[in-house]
mmCIF file of N, CA and C in Angstrom:
data_model
loop_
_atom_site.group_PDB
_atom_site.id
_atom_site.type_symbol
_atom_site.label_atom_id
_atom_site.label_comp_id
_atom_site.label_asym_id
_atom_site.label_seq_id
_atom_site.Cartn_x
_atom_site.Cartn_y
_atom_site.Cartn_z
ATOM 1 N N UNK Q 1213 8.483 21.431 -47.055
ATOM 2 C CA UNK Q 1213 7.449 20.470 -46.522
ATOM 3 C C UNK Q 1213 6.308 20.590 -47.438
ATOM 4 N N UNK Q 1214 5.674 19.513 -47.898
ATOM 5 C CA UNK Q 1214 4.478 19.473 -48.743
ATOM 6 C C UNK Q 1214 3.268 19.617 -47.951
ATOM 7 N N UNK Q 1215 2.156 20.203 -48.632
ATOM 8 C CA UNK Q 1215 0.866 20.282 -48.051
ATOM 9 C C UNK Q 1215 0.358 18.918 -47.808
ATOM 10 N N UNK Q 1216 -0.252 18.789 -46.741
ATOM 11 C CA UNK Q 1216 -1.008 17.520 -46.342
ATOM 12 C C UNK Q 1216 -0.117 16.543 -45.701
ATOM 13 N N UNK Q 1217 1.136 16.755 -45.544
ATOM 14 C CA UNK Q 1217 2.038 15.859 -44.767
ATOM 15 C C UNK Q 1217 2.437 16.385 -43.517
ATOM 16 N N UNK Q 1218 2.198 15.589 -42.472
ATOM 17 C CA UNK Q 1218 2.444 16.046 -41.160
ATOM 18 C C UNK Q 1218 3.820 15.527 -40.853
ATOM 19 N N UNK Q 1219 4.501 16.191 -39.913
ATOM 20 C CA UNK Q 1219 5.784 15.754 -39.447
ATOM 21 C C UNK Q 1219 5.521 14.614 -38.392
ATOM 22 N N UNK Q 1220 6.093 13.485 -38.651
ATOM 23 C CA UNK Q 1220 5.836 12.404 -37.735
ATOM 24 C C UNK Q 1220 7.062 12.275 -36.727
ATOM 25 N N UNK Q 1221 6.571 11.956 -35.519
ATOM 26 C CA UNK Q 1221 7.648 11.823 -34.327
ATOM 27 C C UNK Q 1221 8.430 10.501 -34.674
ATOM 28 N N UNK Q 1222 9.739 10.670 -34.564
ATOM 29 C CA UNK Q 1222 10.566 9.490 -34.676
ATOM 30 C C UNK Q 1222 10.898 8.957 -33.357
ATOM 31 N N UNK Q 1223 10.578 7.666 -33.074
ATOM 32 C CA UNK Q 1223 10.871 7.060 -31.790
ATOM 33 C C UNK Q 1223 12.083 6.166 -31.985
ATOM 34 N N UNK Q 1224 12.896 6.200 -30.968
ATOM 35 C CA UNK Q 1224 14.158 5.396 -30.947
ATOM 36 C C UNK Q 1224 14.031 4.285 -30.008
ATOM 37 N N UNK Q 1225 14.740 3.215 -30.156
ATOM 38 C CA UNK Q 1225 14.720 2.096 -29.203
ATOM 39 C C UNK Q 1225 15.166 2.419 -27.841
ATOM 40 N N UNK Q 1226 15.994 3.394 -27.754
ATOM 41 C CA UNK Q 1226 16.444 3.817 -26.352
ATOM 42 C C UNK Q 1226 15.360 4.622 -25.562
ATOM 43 N N UNK Q 1227 14.300 5.011 -26.349
ATOM 44 C CA UNK Q 1227 13.183 5.687 -25.644
ATOM 45 C C UNK Q 1227 12.194 4.655 -24.971
ATOM 46 N N UNK Q 1228 12.396 3.363 -25.398
ATOM 47 C CA UNK Q 1228 11.501 2.415 -24.801
ATOM 48 C C UNK Q 1228 11.744 2.065 -23.381
ATOM 49 N N UNK Q 1229 10.648 1.856 -22.653
ATOM 50 C CA UNK Q 1229 10.853 1.577 -21.176
ATOM 51 C C UNK Q 1229 11.268 0.110 -21.166
ATOM 52 N N UNK Q 1230 12.032 -0.272 -19.990
ATOM 53 C CA UNK Q 1230 12.354 -1.563 -19.858
ATOM 54 C C UNK Q 1230 11.029 -2.469 -19.520
ATOM 55 N N UNK Q 1231 11.103 -3.728 -19.743
ATOM 56 C CA UNK Q 1231 10.042 -4.615 -19.505
ATOM 57 C C UNK Q 1231 9.671 -4.563 -18.032
ATOM 58 N N UNK Q 1232 8.442 -4.907 -17.704
ATOM 59 C CA UNK Q 1232 8.060 -4.917 -16.320
ATOM 60 C C UNK Q 1232 8.789 -5.978 -15.576
ATOM 61 N N UNK Q 1233 9.026 -7.139 -16.107
ATOM 62 C CA UNK Q 1233 9.761 -8.190 -15.375
ATOM 63 C C UNK Q 1233 11.233 -7.796 -15.196
ATOM 64 N N UNK Q 1234 11.849 -7.021 -16.191
ATOM 65 C CA UNK Q 1234 13.202 -6.495 -15.910
ATOM 66 C C UNK Q 1234 13.245 -5.527 -14.941
ATOM 67 N N UNK Q 1235 12.210 -4.661 -14.897
ATOM 68 C CA UNK Q 1235 12.172 -3.558 -13.824
ATOM 69 C C UNK Q 1235 12.110 -4.202 -12.444
ATOM 70 N N UNK Q 1236 11.171 -5.131 -12.344
ATOM 71 C CA UNK Q 1236 11.005 -5.796 -11.010
ATOM 72 C C UNK Q 1236 12.308 -6.484 -10.521
ATOM 73 N N UNK Q 1237 12.844 -7.241 -11.427
ATOM 74 C CA UNK Q 1237 14.057 -7.934 -11.262
ATOM 75 C C UNK Q 1237 15.263 -6.985 -10.700
ATOM 76 N N UNK Q 1238 15.405 -6.039 -11.453
ATOM 77 C CA UNK Q 1238 16.434 -5.000 -11.044
ATOM 78 C C UNK Q 1238 16.216 -4.358 -9.678
ATOM 79 N N UNK Q 1239 14.900 -4.121 -9.448
ATOM 80 C CA UNK Q 1239 14.530 -3.519 -7.979
ATOM 81 C C UNK Q 1239 14.782 -4.590 -6.928
ATOM 82 N N UNK Q 1240 14.505 -5.913 -7.224
ATOM 83 C CA UNK Q 1240 14.696 -6.932 -6.289
ATOM 84 C C UNK Q 1240 16.219 -7.145 -5.956
ATOM 85 N N UNK Q 1241 17.008 -7.069 -6.989
ATOM 86 C CA UNK Q 1241 18.434 -7.277 -6.745
ATOM 87 C C UNK Q 1241 18.984 -6.078 -6.006
ATOM 88 N N UNK Q 1242 18.606 -4.834 -6.260
ATOM 89 C CA UNK Q 1242 19.136 -3.755 -5.476
ATOM 90 C C UNK Q 1242 18.610 -3.852 -4.118
ATOM 91 N N UNK Q 1243 17.375 -4.254 -3.856
ATOM 92 C CA UNK Q 1243 16.941 -4.427 -2.413
ATOM 93 C C UNK Q 1243 17.707 -5.477 -1.682
ATOM 94 N N UNK Q 1244 17.898 -6.553 -2.392
ATOM 95 C CA UNK Q 1244 18.653 -7.685 -1.720
ATOM 96 C C UNK Q 1244 20.168 -7.198 -1.349
ATOM 97 N N UNK Q 1245 20.731 -6.386 -2.210
ATOM 98 C CA UNK Q 1245 22.099 -5.997 -1.983
ATOM 99 C C UNK Q 1245 22.039 -5.002 -0.727
ATOM 100 N N UNK Q 1246 21.153 -4.230 -0.738
ATOM 101 C CA UNK Q 1246 21.102 -3.326 0.518
ATOM 102 C C UNK Q 1246 20.852 -3.974 1.771
ATOM 103 N N UNK Q 1247 19.813 -5.039 1.691
ATOM 104 C CA UNK Q 1247 19.667 -5.746 2.965
ATOM 105 C C UNK Q 1247 20.848 -6.624 3.284
ATOM 106 N N UNK Q 1248 21.615 -7.106 2.335
ATOM 107 C CA UNK Q 1248 22.785 -7.868 2.664
ATOM 108 C C UNK Q 1248 23.851 -6.891 3.391
ATOM 109 N N UNK Q 1249 23.915 -5.826 2.933
ATOM 110 C CA UNK Q 1249 24.914 -4.777 3.586
ATOM 111 C C UNK Q 1249 24.419 -4.511 4.972
ATOM 112 N N UNK Q 1250 23.075 -4.419 5.127
ATOM 113 C CA UNK Q 1250 22.436 -4.193 6.408
ATOM 114 C C UNK Q 1250 22.845 -5.331 7.342
ATOM 115 N N UNK Q 1251 22.668 -6.481 6.968
ATOM 116 C CA UNK Q 1251 22.965 -7.745 7.679
ATOM 117 C C UNK Q 1251 24.464 -7.752 8.132
ATOM 118 N N UNK Q 1252 25.328 -7.303 7.192
ATOM 119 C CA UNK Q 1252 26.720 -7.251 7.612
ATOM 120 C C UNK Q 1252 27.011 -6.150 8.626
ATOM 121 N N UNK Q 1253 26.296 -5.036 8.511
ATOM 122 C CA UNK Q 1253 26.405 -4.003 9.521
ATOM 123 C C UNK Q 1253 25.929 -4.528 10.930
ATOM 124 N N UNK Q 1254 24.911 -5.204 10.966
ATOM 125 C CA UNK Q 1254 24.403 -5.836 12.170
ATOM 126 C C UNK Q 1254 25.359 -6.790 12.808
ATOM 127 N N UNK Q 1255 25.867 -7.625 11.992
ATOM 128 C CA UNK Q 1255 26.849 -8.534 12.502
ATOM 129 C C UNK Q 1255 28.146 -7.856 12.988
ATOM 130 N N UNK Q 1256 28.648 -6.921 12.214
ATOM 131 C CA UNK Q 1256 29.838 -6.197 12.690
ATOM 132 C C UNK Q 1256 29.548 -5.422 13.998
ATOM 133 N N UNK Q 1257 28.352 -4.903 14.117
ATOM 134 C CA UNK Q 1257 28.078 -4.084 15.288
ATOM 135 C C UNK Q 1257 27.924 -4.909 16.525
ATOM 136 N N UNK Q 1258 27.470 -6.254 16.456
ATOM 137 C CA UNK Q 1258 27.246 -7.150 17.550
ATOM 138 C C UNK Q 1258 28.486 -7.942 17.858
ATOM 139 N N UNK Q 1259 29.026 -8.730 16.852
ATOM 140 C CA UNK Q 1259 30.049 -9.714 17.131
ATOM 141 C C UNK Q 1259 31.434 -9.210 17.125
ATOM 142 N N UNK Q 1260 31.873 -8.298 16.196
ATOM 143 C CA UNK Q 1260 33.187 -7.779 16.163
ATOM 144 C C UNK Q 1260 33.507 -6.801 17.262
ATOM 145 N N UNK Q 1261 34.525 -6.963 18.068
ATOM 146 C CA UNK Q 1261 34.878 -5.992 18.984
ATOM 147 C C UNK Q 1261 35.516 -4.741 18.453
ATOM 148 N N UNK Q 1262 34.759 -3.661 18.339
ATOM 149 C CA UNK Q 1262 35.251 -2.535 17.712
ATOM 150 C C UNK Q 1262 35.069 -1.246 18.709
ATOM 151 N N UNK Q 1263 35.790 -0.220 18.520
ATOM 152 C CA UNK Q 1263 35.511 0.980 19.392
ATOM 153 C C UNK Q 1263 34.120 1.474 19.143
ATOM 154 N N UNK Q 1264 33.677 2.273 20.062
ATOM 155 C CA UNK Q 1264 32.179 2.697 19.982
ATOM 156 C C UNK Q 1264 31.845 3.679 18.703
ATOM 157 N N UNK Q 1265 32.678 4.485 18.264
ATOM 158 C CA UNK Q 1265 32.303 5.235 17.113
ATOM 159 C C UNK Q 1265 32.097 4.345 15.887
ATOM 160 N N UNK Q 1266 32.888 3.365 15.730
ATOM 161 C CA UNK Q 1266 32.594 2.420 14.556
ATOM 162 C C UNK Q 1266 31.406 1.611 14.863
ATOM 163 N N UNK Q 1267 31.180 1.183 16.032
ATOM 164 C CA UNK Q 1267 30.017 0.308 16.428
ATOM 165 C C UNK Q 1267 28.841 1.142 16.104
ATOM 166 N N UNK Q 1268 28.722 2.432 16.498
ATOM 167 C CA UNK Q 1268 27.546 3.268 16.319
ATOM 168 C C UNK Q 1268 27.238 3.539 14.847
ATOM 169 N N UNK Q 1269 28.331 3.596 14.036
ATOM 170 C CA UNK Q 1269 28.223 3.739 12.585
ATOM 171 C C UNK Q 1269 27.477 2.490 12.026
ATOM 172 N N UNK Q 1270 27.955 1.258 12.432
ATOM 173 C CA UNK Q 1270 27.308 0.034 11.955
ATOM 174 C C UNK Q 1270 25.910 -0.100 12.411
ATOM 175 N N UNK Q 1271 25.658 0.389 13.619
ATOM 176 C CA UNK Q 1271 24.263 0.319 14.195
ATOM 177 C C UNK Q 1271 23.378 1.183 13.325
ATOM 178 N N UNK Q 1272 23.861 2.399 13.098
ATOM 179 C CA UNK Q 1272 23.082 3.338 12.227
ATOM 180 C C UNK Q 1272 22.822 2.754 10.825
ATOM 181 N N UNK Q 1273 23.755 2.063 10.266
ATOM 182 C CA UNK Q 1273 23.543 1.442 9.029
ATOM 183 C C UNK Q 1273 22.541 0.361 9.054
ATOM 184 N N UNK Q 1274 22.470 -0.472 10.185
ATOM 185 C CA UNK Q 1274 21.507 -1.514 10.408
ATOM 186 C C UNK Q 1274 20.117 -0.880 10.567
ATOM 187 N N UNK Q 1275 20.075 0.265 11.152
ATOM 188 C CA UNK Q 1275 18.741 0.934 11.458
ATOM 189 C C UNK Q 1275 18.051 1.622 10.200
ATOM 190 N N UNK Q 1276 19.047 2.292 9.386
ATOM 191 C CA UNK Q 1276 18.515 3.135 8.331
ATOM 192 C C UNK Q 1276 18.503 2.425 7.019
ATOM 193 N N UNK Q 1277 19.249 1.448 6.732
ATOM 194 C CA UNK Q 1277 19.297 0.758 5.518
ATOM 195 C C UNK Q 1277 17.929 0.126 5.162
ATOM 196 N N UNK Q 1278 17.276 -0.368 5.930
ATOM 197 C CA UNK Q 1278 15.914 -1.093 5.615
ATOM 198 C C UNK Q 1278 14.941 0.092 5.005
ATOM 199 N N UNK Q 1279 14.982 1.174 5.505
ATOM 200 C CA UNK Q 1279 14.157 2.342 4.985
ATOM 201 C C UNK Q 1279 14.557 2.700 3.605
ATOM 202 N N UNK Q 1280 15.853 2.898 3.481
ATOM 203 C CA UNK Q 1280 16.445 3.213 2.097
ATOM 204 C C UNK Q 1280 16.166 2.117 1.163
ATOM 205 N N UNK Q 1281 16.281 0.836 1.588
ATOM 206 C CA UNK Q 1281 16.035 -0.351 0.615
ATOM 207 C C UNK Q 1281 14.598 -0.404 0.200
ATOM 208 N N UNK Q 1282 13.608 -0.112 1.130
ATOM 209 C CA UNK Q 1282 12.144 -0.188 0.709
ATOM 210 C C UNK Q 1282 11.870 0.907 -0.226
ATOM 211 N N UNK Q 1283 12.308 2.143 0.127
ATOM 212 C CA UNK Q 1283 12.074 3.235 -0.798
ATOM 213 C C UNK Q 1283 12.624 2.982 -2.246
ATOM 214 N N UNK Q 1284 13.768 2.447 -2.293
ATOM 215 C CA UNK Q 1284 14.336 2.135 -3.627
ATOM 216 C C UNK Q 1284 13.628 1.031 -4.242
ATOM 217 N N UNK Q 1285 13.121 0.006 -3.496
ATOM 218 C CA UNK Q 1285 12.452 -1.058 -4.092
ATOM 219 C C UNK Q 1285 11.055 -0.618 -4.611
ATOM 220 N N UNK Q 1286 10.482 0.368 -4.137
ATOM 221 C CA UNK Q 1286 9.181 0.809 -4.565
ATOM 222 C C UNK Q 1286 9.286 1.849 -5.724
ATOM 223 N N UNK Q 1287 10.447 2.271 -6.047
ATOM 224 C CA UNK Q 1287 10.607 3.229 -7.030
ATOM 225 C C UNK Q 1287 10.433 2.546 -8.421
ATOM 226 N N UNK Q 1288 9.581 3.025 -9.284
ATOM 227 C CA UNK Q 1288 9.339 2.256 -10.554
ATOM 228 C C UNK Q 1288 9.649 3.260 -11.713
ATOM 229 N N UNK Q 1289 10.187 2.702 -12.762
ATOM 230 C CA UNK Q 1289 10.555 3.478 -13.942
ATOM 231 C C UNK Q 1289 11.436 4.615 -13.831
ATOM 232 N N UNK Q 1290 12.423 4.431 -13.115
ATOM 233 C CA UNK Q 1290 13.482 5.570 -12.759
ATOM 234 C C UNK Q 1290 14.149 5.989 -14.038
ATOM 235 N N UNK Q 1291 14.527 5.050 -14.965
ATOM 236 C CA UNK Q 1291 15.229 5.360 -16.137
ATOM 237 C C UNK Q 1291 14.308 5.636 -17.336
ATOM 238 N N UNK Q 1292 13.066 5.510 -17.219
ATOM 239 C CA UNK Q 1292 12.148 5.734 -18.301
ATOM 240 C C UNK Q 1292 11.887 7.170 -18.563
ATOM 241 N N UNK Q 1293 11.780 7.533 -19.847
ATOM 242 C CA UNK Q 1293 11.456 8.885 -20.232
ATOM 243 C C UNK Q 1293 9.878 9.307 -19.869
ATOM 244 N N UNK Q 1294 9.595 10.498 -19.619
ATOM 245 C CA UNK Q 1294 8.171 10.724 -19.328
ATOM 246 C C UNK Q 1294 7.332 10.476 -20.484
ATOM 247 N N UNK Q 1295 6.075 10.124 -20.268
ATOM 248 C CA UNK Q 1295 5.188 9.719 -21.383
ATOM 249 C C UNK Q 1295 4.898 11.072 -22.300
ATOM 250 N N UNK Q 1296 4.799 10.768 -23.590
ATOM 251 C CA UNK Q 1296 4.590 11.973 -24.444
ATOM 252 C C UNK Q 1296 3.217 12.089 -25.114
ATOM 253 N N UNK Q 1297 2.333 11.109 -24.683
ATOM 254 C CA UNK Q 1297 1.012 11.191 -25.307
ATOM 255 C C UNK Q 1297 0.120 12.271 -24.579
ATOM 256 N N UNK Q 1298 -0.820 12.733 -25.217
ATOM 257 C CA UNK Q 1298 -1.757 13.654 -24.681
ATOM 258 C C UNK Q 1298 -2.989 12.935 -24.365
ATOM 259 N N UNK Q 1299 -3.554 13.045 -23.139
ATOM 260 C CA UNK Q 1299 -4.699 12.417 -22.828
ATOM 261 C C UNK Q 1299 -5.992 13.292 -23.143
ATOM 262 N N UNK Q 1300 -7.017 12.767 -23.646
ATOM 263 C CA UNK Q 1300 -8.122 13.635 -24.010
ATOM 264 C C UNK Q 1300 -8.769 14.213 -22.747
ATOM 265 N N UNK Q 1301 -9.523 15.234 -22.825
ATOM 266 C CA UNK Q 1301 -10.141 15.942 -21.763
ATOM 267 C C UNK Q 1301 -11.136 15.024 -21.057
ATOM 268 N N UNK Q 1302 -11.229 14.900 -19.737
ATOM 269 C CA UNK Q 1302 -12.021 13.997 -19.028
ATOM 270 C C UNK Q 1302 -13.409 14.608 -18.924
ATOM 271 N N UNK Q 1303 -14.432 13.783 -18.874
ATOM 272 C CA UNK Q 1303 -15.781 14.250 -18.682
ATOM 273 C C UNK Q 1303 -15.879 14.258 -17.165
ATOM 274 N N UNK Q 1304 -16.132 15.434 -16.567
ATOM 275 C CA UNK Q 1304 -16.155 15.631 -15.188
ATOM 276 C C UNK Q 1304 -17.396 15.079 -14.483
ATOM 277 N N UNK Q 1305 -18.423 14.678 -15.265
ATOM 278 C CA UNK Q 1305 -19.617 14.222 -14.747
ATOM 279 C C UNK Q 1305 -19.611 12.698 -14.550
ATOM 280 N N UNK Q 1306 -18.605 12.097 -15.087
ATOM 281 C CA UNK Q 1306 -18.527 10.608 -15.025
ATOM 282 C C UNK Q 1306 -17.363 10.132 -14.181
ATOM 283 N N UNK Q 1307 -17.523 9.064 -13.437
ATOM 284 C CA UNK Q 1307 -16.377 8.604 -12.715
ATOM 285 C C UNK Q 1307 -15.485 7.678 -13.577
ATOM 286 N N UNK Q 1308 -14.279 8.013 -13.624
ATOM 287 C CA UNK Q 1308 -13.360 7.129 -14.569
ATOM 288 C C UNK Q 1308 -13.416 5.688 -14.167
ATOM 289 N N UNK Q 1309 -13.242 4.881 -15.087
ATOM 290 C CA UNK Q 1309 -13.285 3.336 -14.985
ATOM 291 C C UNK Q 1309 -12.437 2.897 -13.964
ATOM 292 N N UNK Q 1310 -11.177 3.396 -13.755
ATOM 293 C CA UNK Q 1310 -10.253 2.996 -12.810
ATOM 294 C C UNK Q 1310 -10.579 3.467 -11.488
ATOM 295 N N UNK Q 1311 -11.512 4.311 -11.256
ATOM 296 C CA UNK Q 1311 -11.912 4.870 -9.970
ATOM 297 C C UNK Q 1311 -13.276 4.248 -9.450
ATOM 298 N N UNK Q 1312 -13.830 3.498 -10.266
ATOM 299 C CA UNK Q 1312 -15.167 2.927 -9.851
ATOM 300 C C UNK Q 1312 -14.967 1.837 -8.834
ATOM 301 N N UNK Q 1313 -15.849 1.802 -7.847
ATOM 302 C CA UNK Q 1313 -15.669 0.764 -6.781
ATOM 303 C C UNK Q 1313 -16.543 -0.447 -7.118
ATOM 304 N N UNK Q 1314 -16.234 -1.610 -6.507
ATOM 305 C CA UNK Q 1314 -16.952 -2.759 -6.751
ATOM 306 C C UNK Q 1314 -18.415 -2.567 -6.305
ATOM 307 N N UNK Q 1315 -19.423 -2.950 -7.090
ATOM 308 C CA UNK Q 1315 -20.818 -2.863 -6.896
ATOM 309 C C UNK Q 1315 -21.373 -1.529 -7.285
ATOM 310 N N UNK Q 1316 -20.663 -0.740 -7.981
ATOM 311 C CA UNK Q 1316 -21.251 0.536 -8.356
ATOM 312 C C UNK Q 1316 -21.699 0.393 -9.737
#
């Protein structure tokens, strides 16, 4: 290593985060799939004559799948690597710009 040269970080294309629109689209598709499964569970529990253990299984799916779908839809950047930048030390006497309220 020569004096005066610093080792540079090499970034790869696979380290890049997906675009915001691609991330939102993927979350929408996963949400709609889960809610479609929930709709099928509800229809099977009400319309199709099944024994009670199967009917209770479909009712549980209809009840708990919305919660799972919403949690999954609100999850952002699941596949993205953690950020590698270092943030500078914050001045503790000043309110950060993103925390200021309207009219302050």
